[in-house]
C-alpha atoms as one frame of an Amber mdcrd trajectory, in Angstrom:
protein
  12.597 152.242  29.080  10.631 152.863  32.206   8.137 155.466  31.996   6.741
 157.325  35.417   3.212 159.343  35.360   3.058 161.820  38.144  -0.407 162.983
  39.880  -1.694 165.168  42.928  -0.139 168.316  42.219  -2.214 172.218  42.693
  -3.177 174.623  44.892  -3.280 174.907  48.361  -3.273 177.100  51.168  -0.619
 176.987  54.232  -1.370 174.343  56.610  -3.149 172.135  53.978  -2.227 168.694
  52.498  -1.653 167.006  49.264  -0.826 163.657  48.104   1.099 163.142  45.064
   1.463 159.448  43.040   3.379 158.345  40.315   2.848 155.156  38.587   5.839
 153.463  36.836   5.587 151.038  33.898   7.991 149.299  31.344  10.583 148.180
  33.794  12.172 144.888  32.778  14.442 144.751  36.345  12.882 145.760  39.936
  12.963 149.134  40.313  15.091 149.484  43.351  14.887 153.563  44.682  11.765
 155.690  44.064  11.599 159.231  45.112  10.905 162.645  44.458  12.536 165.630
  43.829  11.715 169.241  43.710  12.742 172.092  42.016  12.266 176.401  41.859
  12.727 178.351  39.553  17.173 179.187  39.408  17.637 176.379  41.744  18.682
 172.869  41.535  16.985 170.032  42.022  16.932 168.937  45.998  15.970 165.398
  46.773  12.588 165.195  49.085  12.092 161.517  49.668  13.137 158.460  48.847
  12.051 154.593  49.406  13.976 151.597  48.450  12.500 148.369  47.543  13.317
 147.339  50.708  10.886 150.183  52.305  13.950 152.054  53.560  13.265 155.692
  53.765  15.086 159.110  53.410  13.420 162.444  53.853  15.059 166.152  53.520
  15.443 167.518  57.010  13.073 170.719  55.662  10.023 167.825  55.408  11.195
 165.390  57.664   7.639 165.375  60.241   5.464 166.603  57.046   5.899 164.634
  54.520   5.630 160.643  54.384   6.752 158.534  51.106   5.514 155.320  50.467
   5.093 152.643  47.935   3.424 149.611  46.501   6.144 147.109  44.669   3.589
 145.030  43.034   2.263 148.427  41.096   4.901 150.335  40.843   3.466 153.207
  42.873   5.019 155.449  44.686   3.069 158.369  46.634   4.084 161.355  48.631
   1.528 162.110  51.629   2.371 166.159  52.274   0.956 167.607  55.318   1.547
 171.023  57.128   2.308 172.536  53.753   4.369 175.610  53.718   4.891 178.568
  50.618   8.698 177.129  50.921   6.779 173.905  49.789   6.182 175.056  46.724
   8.006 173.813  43.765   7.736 171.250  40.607   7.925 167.658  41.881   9.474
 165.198  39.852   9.386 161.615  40.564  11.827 159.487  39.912  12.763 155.803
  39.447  16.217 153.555  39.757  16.138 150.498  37.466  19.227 149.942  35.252
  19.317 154.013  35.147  17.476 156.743  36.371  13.953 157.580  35.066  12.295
 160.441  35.803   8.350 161.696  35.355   7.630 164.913  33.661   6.873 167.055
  36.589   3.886 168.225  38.518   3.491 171.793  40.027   2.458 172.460  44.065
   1.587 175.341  44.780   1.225 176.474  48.402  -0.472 180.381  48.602  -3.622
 181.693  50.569
C-alpha cells in the first residue's frame, strides 16, 4: 500500500506562485507515473501534470507555460512549481501515484484570490 503526503497548498493572490510536494512511501515496485490532479467543487477531476519515471512530462494545455512538474526517484518526491497563478487555478490538488494501482494523497487546497 503506497501512501502519498501532499504539501504547499494556501493562499495567494493572482500573479503569485506556489510549489506543492508530495512524498510517497510503502511502494514495493517503482512507482512509474506521478502527477496531480485537481478538482472544484461539481466538477470532475482534470489531470494537471504528470511525470513518468522516465522524466517524461504531460501538462493540461490551461497550465502548460505556468506550471512545471518534477520529481526525485530516489525519494519518491514529486513537486508542482505553479507560477502566474490564476482564480481559475484554484482547486483541491491531489497527487497521485502508479505502482501496481493507483494511489492517491488526501488533497491540498490552492486558493488563488486578492
Amino acid at each position: 500500500q503506497v501512501q502519498l503526503v501532499e504539501s504547499g497548498g494556501g493562499l495567494v493572490q493572482p500573479g503569485g506562485s506556489l510549489r506543492l510536494s508530495c512524498a510517497a512511501s510503502g511502494n514495493r515496485f517503482v512507482i512509474n507515473n506521478m502527477g496531480w490532479f485537481r478538482q472544484t467543487t461539481g466538477k470532475s477531476r482534470e489531470l494537471v501534470a504528470r511525470i513518468g519515471v522516465d522524466g517524461s512530462m504531460y501538462y493540461a494545455s490551461s497550465v502548460k507555460g505556468r506550471f512545471s512538474i518534477s520529481r526525485d526517484n530516489n525519494k519518491n518526491l514529486v513537486y508542482l512549481q505553479m507560477n502566474s497563478l490564476r482564480a481559475e487555478d484554484t482547486a483541491v490538488y491531489f497527487c497521485y501515484a502508479d505502482e501496481t494501482a493507483r494511489y492517491w494523497g488526501q488533497g491540498t487546497q490552492v486558493t488563488v484570490a486578492s
